[in-house]
XYZ file of C-alpha atoms in Angstrom:
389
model
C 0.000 0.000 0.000
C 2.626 2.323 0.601
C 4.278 1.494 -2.533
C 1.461 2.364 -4.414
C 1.055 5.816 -2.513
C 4.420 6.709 -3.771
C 4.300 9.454 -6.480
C 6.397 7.802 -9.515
C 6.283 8.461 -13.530
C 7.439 4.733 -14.252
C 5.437 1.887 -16.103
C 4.251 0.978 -12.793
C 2.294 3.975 -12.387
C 0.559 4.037 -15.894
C 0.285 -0.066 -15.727
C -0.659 -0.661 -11.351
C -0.543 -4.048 -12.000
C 3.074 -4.187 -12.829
C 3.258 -2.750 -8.726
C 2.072 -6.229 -7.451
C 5.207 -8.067 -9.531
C 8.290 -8.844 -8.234
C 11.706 -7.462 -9.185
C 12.431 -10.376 -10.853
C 9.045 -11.419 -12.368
C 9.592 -7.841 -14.100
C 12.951 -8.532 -15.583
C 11.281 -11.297 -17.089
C 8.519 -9.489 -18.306
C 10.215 -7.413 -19.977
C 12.778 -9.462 -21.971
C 9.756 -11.432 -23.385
C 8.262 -8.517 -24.609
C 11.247 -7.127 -26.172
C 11.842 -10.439 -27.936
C 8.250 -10.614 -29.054
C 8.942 -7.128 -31.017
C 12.365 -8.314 -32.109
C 10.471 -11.389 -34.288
C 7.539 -9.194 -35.270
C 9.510 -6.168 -36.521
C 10.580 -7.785 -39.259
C 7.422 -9.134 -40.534
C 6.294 -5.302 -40.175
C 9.161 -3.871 -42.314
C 8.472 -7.336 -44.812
C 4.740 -6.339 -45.036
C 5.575 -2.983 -45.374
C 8.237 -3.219 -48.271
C 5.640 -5.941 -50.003
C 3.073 -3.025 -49.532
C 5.219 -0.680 -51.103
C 6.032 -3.141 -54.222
C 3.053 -4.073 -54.932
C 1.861 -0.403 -54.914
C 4.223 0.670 -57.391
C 3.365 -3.071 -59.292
C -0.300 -1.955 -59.627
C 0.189 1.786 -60.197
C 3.002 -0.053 -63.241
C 0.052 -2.002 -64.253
C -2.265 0.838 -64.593
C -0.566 2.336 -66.334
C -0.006 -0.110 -69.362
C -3.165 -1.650 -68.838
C -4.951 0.559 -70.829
C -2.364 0.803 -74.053
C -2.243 -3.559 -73.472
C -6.156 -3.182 -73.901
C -6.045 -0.849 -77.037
C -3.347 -2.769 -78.591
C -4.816 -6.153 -78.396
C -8.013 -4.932 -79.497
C -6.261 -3.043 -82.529
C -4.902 -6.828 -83.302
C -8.245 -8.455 -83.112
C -9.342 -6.062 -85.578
C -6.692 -6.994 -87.997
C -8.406 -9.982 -90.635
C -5.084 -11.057 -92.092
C -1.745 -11.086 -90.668
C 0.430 -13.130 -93.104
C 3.539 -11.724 -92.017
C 2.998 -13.290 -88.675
C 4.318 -9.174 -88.105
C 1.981 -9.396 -84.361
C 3.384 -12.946 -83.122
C 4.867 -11.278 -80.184
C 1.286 -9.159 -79.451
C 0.516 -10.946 -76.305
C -0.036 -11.020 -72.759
C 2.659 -13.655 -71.571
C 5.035 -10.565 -73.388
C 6.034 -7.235 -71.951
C 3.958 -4.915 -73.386
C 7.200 -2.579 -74.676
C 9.178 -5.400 -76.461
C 6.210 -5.820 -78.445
C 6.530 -5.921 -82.530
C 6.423 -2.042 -83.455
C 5.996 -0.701 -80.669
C 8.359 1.598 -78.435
C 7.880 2.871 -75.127
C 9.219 5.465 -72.781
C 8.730 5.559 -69.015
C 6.396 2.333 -69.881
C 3.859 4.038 -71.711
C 3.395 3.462 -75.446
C 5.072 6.264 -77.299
C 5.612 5.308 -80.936
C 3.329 2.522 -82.918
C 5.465 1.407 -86.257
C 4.223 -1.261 -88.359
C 4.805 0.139 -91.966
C 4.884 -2.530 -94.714
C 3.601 -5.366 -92.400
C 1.156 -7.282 -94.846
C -1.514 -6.067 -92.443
C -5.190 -6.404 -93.404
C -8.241 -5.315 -91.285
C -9.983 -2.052 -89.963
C -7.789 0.305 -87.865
C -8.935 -0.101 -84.493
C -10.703 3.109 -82.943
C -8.934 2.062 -79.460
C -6.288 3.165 -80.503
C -7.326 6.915 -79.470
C -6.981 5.891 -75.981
C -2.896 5.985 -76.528
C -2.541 9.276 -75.237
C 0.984 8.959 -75.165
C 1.639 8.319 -78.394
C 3.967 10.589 -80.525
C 3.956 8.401 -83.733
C 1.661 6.119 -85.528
C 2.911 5.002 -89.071
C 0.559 2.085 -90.138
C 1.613 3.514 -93.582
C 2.185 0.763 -97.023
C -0.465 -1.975 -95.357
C -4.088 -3.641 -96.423
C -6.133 -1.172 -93.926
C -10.155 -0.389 -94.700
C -13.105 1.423 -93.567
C -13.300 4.772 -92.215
C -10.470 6.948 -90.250
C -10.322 6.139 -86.725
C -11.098 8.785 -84.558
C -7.934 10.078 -82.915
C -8.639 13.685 -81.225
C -7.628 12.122 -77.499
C -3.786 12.520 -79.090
C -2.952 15.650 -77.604
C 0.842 14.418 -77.918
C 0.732 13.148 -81.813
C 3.374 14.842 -83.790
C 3.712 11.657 -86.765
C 1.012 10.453 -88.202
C 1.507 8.137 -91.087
C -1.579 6.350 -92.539
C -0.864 6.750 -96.550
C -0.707 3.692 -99.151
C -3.766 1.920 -97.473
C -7.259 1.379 -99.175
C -9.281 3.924 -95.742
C -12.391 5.499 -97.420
C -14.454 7.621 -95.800
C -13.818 11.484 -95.159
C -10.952 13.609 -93.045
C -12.761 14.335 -89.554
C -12.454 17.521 -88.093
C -11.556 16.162 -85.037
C -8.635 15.408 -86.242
C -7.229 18.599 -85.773
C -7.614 18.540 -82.256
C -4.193 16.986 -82.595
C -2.469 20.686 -81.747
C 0.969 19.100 -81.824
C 1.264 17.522 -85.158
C 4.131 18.263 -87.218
C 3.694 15.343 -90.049
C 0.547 14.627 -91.345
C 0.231 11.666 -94.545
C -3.163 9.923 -95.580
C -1.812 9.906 -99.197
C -2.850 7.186 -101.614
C -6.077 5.955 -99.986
C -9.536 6.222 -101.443
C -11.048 9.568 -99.111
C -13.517 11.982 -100.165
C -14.812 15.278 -99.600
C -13.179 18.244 -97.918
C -10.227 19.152 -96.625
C -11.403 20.192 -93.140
C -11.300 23.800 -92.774
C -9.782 23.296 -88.978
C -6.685 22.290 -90.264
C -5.362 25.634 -90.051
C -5.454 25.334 -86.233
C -2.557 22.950 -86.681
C 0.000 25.355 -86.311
C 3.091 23.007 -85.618
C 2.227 21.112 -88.992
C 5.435 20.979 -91.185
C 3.984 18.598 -93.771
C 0.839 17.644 -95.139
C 0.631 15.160 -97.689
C -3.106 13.970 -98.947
C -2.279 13.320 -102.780
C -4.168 10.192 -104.425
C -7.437 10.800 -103.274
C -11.191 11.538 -104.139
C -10.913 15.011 -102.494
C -13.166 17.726 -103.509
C -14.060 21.127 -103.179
C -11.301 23.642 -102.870
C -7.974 24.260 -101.097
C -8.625 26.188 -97.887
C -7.194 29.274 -97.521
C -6.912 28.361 -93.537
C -3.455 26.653 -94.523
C -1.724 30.053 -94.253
C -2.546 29.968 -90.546
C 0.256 26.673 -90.572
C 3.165 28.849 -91.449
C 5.804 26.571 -90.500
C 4.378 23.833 -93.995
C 7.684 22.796 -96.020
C 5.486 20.362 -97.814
C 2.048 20.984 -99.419
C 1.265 17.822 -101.508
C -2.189 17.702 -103.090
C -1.515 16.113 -106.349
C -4.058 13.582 -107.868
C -7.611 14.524 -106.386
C -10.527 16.624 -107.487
C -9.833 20.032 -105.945
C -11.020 22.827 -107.896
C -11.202 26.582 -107.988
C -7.926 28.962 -108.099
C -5.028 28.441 -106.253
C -4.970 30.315 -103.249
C -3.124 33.868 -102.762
C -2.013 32.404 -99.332
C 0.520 29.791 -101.746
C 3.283 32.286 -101.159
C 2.789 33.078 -97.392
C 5.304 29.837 -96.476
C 8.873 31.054 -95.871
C 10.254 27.203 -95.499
C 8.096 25.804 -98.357
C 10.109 23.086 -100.034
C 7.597 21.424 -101.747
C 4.774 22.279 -103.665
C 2.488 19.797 -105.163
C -0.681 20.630 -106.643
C -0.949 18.680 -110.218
C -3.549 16.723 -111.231
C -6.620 18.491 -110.160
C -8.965 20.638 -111.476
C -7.293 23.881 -110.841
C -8.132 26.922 -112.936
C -6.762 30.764 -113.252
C -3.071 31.680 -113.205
C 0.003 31.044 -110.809
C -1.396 33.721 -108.111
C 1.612 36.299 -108.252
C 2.219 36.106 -105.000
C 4.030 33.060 -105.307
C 6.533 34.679 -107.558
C 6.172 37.882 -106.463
C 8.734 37.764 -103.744
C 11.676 35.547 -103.379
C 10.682 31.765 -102.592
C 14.582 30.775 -101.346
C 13.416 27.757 -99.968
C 11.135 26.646 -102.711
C 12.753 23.116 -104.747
C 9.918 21.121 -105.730
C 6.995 22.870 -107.881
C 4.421 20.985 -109.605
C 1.306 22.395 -110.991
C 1.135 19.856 -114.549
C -2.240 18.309 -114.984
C -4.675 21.200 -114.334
C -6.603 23.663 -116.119
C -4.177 26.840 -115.612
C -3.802 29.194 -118.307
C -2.529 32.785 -118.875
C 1.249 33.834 -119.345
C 4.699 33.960 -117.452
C 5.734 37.520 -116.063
C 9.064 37.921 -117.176
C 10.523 37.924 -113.688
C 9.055 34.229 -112.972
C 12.726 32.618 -113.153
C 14.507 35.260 -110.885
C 11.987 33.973 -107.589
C 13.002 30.514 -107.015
C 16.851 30.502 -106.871
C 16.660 26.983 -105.569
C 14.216 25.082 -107.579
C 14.875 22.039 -109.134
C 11.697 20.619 -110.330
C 9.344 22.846 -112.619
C 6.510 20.645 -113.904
C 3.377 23.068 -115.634
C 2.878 20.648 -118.586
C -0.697 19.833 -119.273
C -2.174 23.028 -118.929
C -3.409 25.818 -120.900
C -0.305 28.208 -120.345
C 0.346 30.689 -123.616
C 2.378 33.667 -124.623
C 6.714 33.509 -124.718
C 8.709 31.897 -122.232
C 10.727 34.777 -119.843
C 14.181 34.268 -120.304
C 14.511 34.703 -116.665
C 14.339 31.011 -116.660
C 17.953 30.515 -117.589
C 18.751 32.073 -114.149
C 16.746 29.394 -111.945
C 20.882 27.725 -111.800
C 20.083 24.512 -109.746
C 16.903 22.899 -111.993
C 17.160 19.695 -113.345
C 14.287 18.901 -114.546
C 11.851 21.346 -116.600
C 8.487 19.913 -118.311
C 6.022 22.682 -120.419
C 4.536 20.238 -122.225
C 1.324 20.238 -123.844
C 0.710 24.363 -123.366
C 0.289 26.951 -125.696
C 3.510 28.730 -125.429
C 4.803 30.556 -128.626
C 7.420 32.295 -129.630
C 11.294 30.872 -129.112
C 13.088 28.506 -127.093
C 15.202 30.861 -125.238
C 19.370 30.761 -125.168
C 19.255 31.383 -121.798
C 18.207 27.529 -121.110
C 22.003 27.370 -122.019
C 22.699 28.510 -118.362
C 21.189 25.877 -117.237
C 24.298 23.545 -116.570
C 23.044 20.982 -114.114
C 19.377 20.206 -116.603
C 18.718 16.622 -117.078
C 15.552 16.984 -118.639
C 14.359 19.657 -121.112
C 10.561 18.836 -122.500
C 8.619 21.337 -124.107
C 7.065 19.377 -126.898
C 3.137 19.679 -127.869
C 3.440 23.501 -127.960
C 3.701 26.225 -130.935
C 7.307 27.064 -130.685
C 9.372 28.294 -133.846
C 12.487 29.133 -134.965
C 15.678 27.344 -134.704
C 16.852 25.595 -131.504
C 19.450 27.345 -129.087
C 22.731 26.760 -129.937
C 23.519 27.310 -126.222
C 21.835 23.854 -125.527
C 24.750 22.168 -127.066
C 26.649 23.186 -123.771
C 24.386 21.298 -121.348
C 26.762 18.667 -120.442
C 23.866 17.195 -117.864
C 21.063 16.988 -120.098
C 19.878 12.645 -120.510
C 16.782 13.937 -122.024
C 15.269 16.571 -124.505
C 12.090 16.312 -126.139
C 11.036 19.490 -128.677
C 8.643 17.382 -131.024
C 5.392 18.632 -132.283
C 6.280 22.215 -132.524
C 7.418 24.463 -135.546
C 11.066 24.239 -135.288
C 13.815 24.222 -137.662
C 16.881 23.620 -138.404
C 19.015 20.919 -136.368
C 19.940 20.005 -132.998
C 22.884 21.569 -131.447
């Protein structure tokens, strides 16, 4: 009793029934205890690192889960497969050493299975990849319509040309803000060219040739003033071609032949200096009207000129002689008159020289005789004279 009476702050106090133990007892007492949490903390740090794991293991699996899902539905969409290209597509795999595709951080980044043999609709799961950066399913058997794709906030390369997709370009498409590289080309899609693809402003190229496209080319292009390529060759588009033409400062490549274009080259794609400018081809349409005389002194680095099959007229500029680079120059099947000019003699790196089908006369340049370069010339079915250099 007096023990207990005795103001203390030890376990006794908190715990009175350790007061009615013995010294000893207590020694006791305590060593079992302290073993007891010996064994049991490391279970506790064991359940706790297990916790941990397989916290980060299902977080891991979250993650992929959903670009497994979209994948393996995207192969049971697929009808033939006689490349055997999507062997590897399966569960008892990891997900990243799949066939085609390449990860970063464990997410799906880049999908590329050009030139597999594949066959089958394009899945529309794959819009729940909303990691990916590239999808090139380009050179394969691929029907039906365009998937719909507008959860790719990340997309910069999209590659879907050389397929058999029908069907029109969705607008949603362009929800895409970050695409750089954009190719349905050689497919069978119709109608428009949606007039939100000017809200693509990181779009570098665009390539949509061998189509059934219609209606005309939007002016909203201008708004993508980064473009280096702008092929549209071998649709349906019709009206003039637009002013906006000469509003890219890094256009390379310009590719608008065979369509139903009509009017002249709008001058301001001659107007001012088009440095960057290699590729041009306008053949195949319905332009008309003449040349200015300056039209050679604008592209200083062209190498393709292709306006054959047109309804061009009036003298060529001799300007032309002082585009130095071109190789290749086709008028074909025009209306030009007038002389071949001697200022084609400049031309030292030509390889081909075709201007036949038009009303030319007079003798032929004696300054083509110099063009060391030239594999082919073709003149015929004009009014010339005389005999070849």
């Amino acid at each position: 009793a007096r023990e207990a009476a005795v103001p203390c702050d030890s376990a006794e106090q908190r715990c009175p029934s350790h007061s009615l133990l013995g010294k000893g007892d207590m020694a006791i007492s305590q060593a079992a205890r302290l073993a007891t949490m010996l064994m049991l903390l490391p279970l506790l740090l064991i359940s706790c690192g297990v916790g941990s794991i397989l916290c980060s293991s299902m977080t891991t699996v979250h993650d992929n889960s959903t670009d497994m899902i979209s994948l393996l539905d995207f192969k049971r969409a697929i009808t033939n497969d006689s490349r055997q290209a999507l062997t590897s597509w399966h569960t008892s795999f990891p997900l990243c050493s799949w066939e085609g595709v390449h990860c970063s951080s464990g997410r799906v980044t880049k999908l590329y299975l050009r030139q597999r043999g594949l066959f089958g609709r394009i899945s529309s799961s794959l819009g729940n990849l909303t990691f990916l950066r590239t999808l090139d399913l380009s050179k394969n058997g691929f029907t039906g319509e365009l998937p719909p794709l507008n959860r790719l906030h990340r997309l910069e390369y999209l590659d879907l040309g050389k397929n058999s997709l029908r069907g029109t370009i969705p607008d949603t498409l362009t929800n895409c803000s970050k695409l750089r590289s954009l190719d349905l080309s050689a497919n069978l899609l119709m109608g428009e060219i949606p007039l939100g693809i000017g809200r693509l402003s990181n779009l570098r190229k665009v390539w949509l040739s061998s189509n059934n496209l219609t209606g005309t080319i939007p002016p909203s292009l201008r708004n993508n003033s980064q473009l280096e390529d702008i092929v549209l060759t071998d649709n349906r588009f019709m009206g003039t071609i637009p002013d906006e033409m000469g509003s890219f400062p890094s256009l390379v490549y310009l590719g608008l032949a065979g369509n139903m274009l009509s009017g002249g080259i709008p001058e301001t794609l001659y107007k001012y200096n088009q440095s960057s400018l290699e590729y041009l081809y306008l053949y195949s349409n319905m332009l008309g009207k003449t040349l200015p005389s300056n039209f050679g002194d604008t592209f200083p680095d062209l190498k393709h000129l292709c306006l054959d099959n047109n309804n061009f007229e009036g003298h060529l500029p001799a300007s032309l002689g002082n585009i130095s680079g071109l190789r290749l120059l086709n008028f074909s099947s025009n209306n030009f008159i007038g002389q071949v000019p001697g200022s084609f003699g400049n031309l030292e790196q030509l390889e081909y020289l075709i201007l036949q089908r038009n009303n030319f006369w007079g003798f032929i340049p004696i300054e083509l005789g110099g063009l060391k370069q030239l594999t082919h010339l073709d003149l015929s079915d004009n009014n010339l004279q005389g005999g070849v250099p």
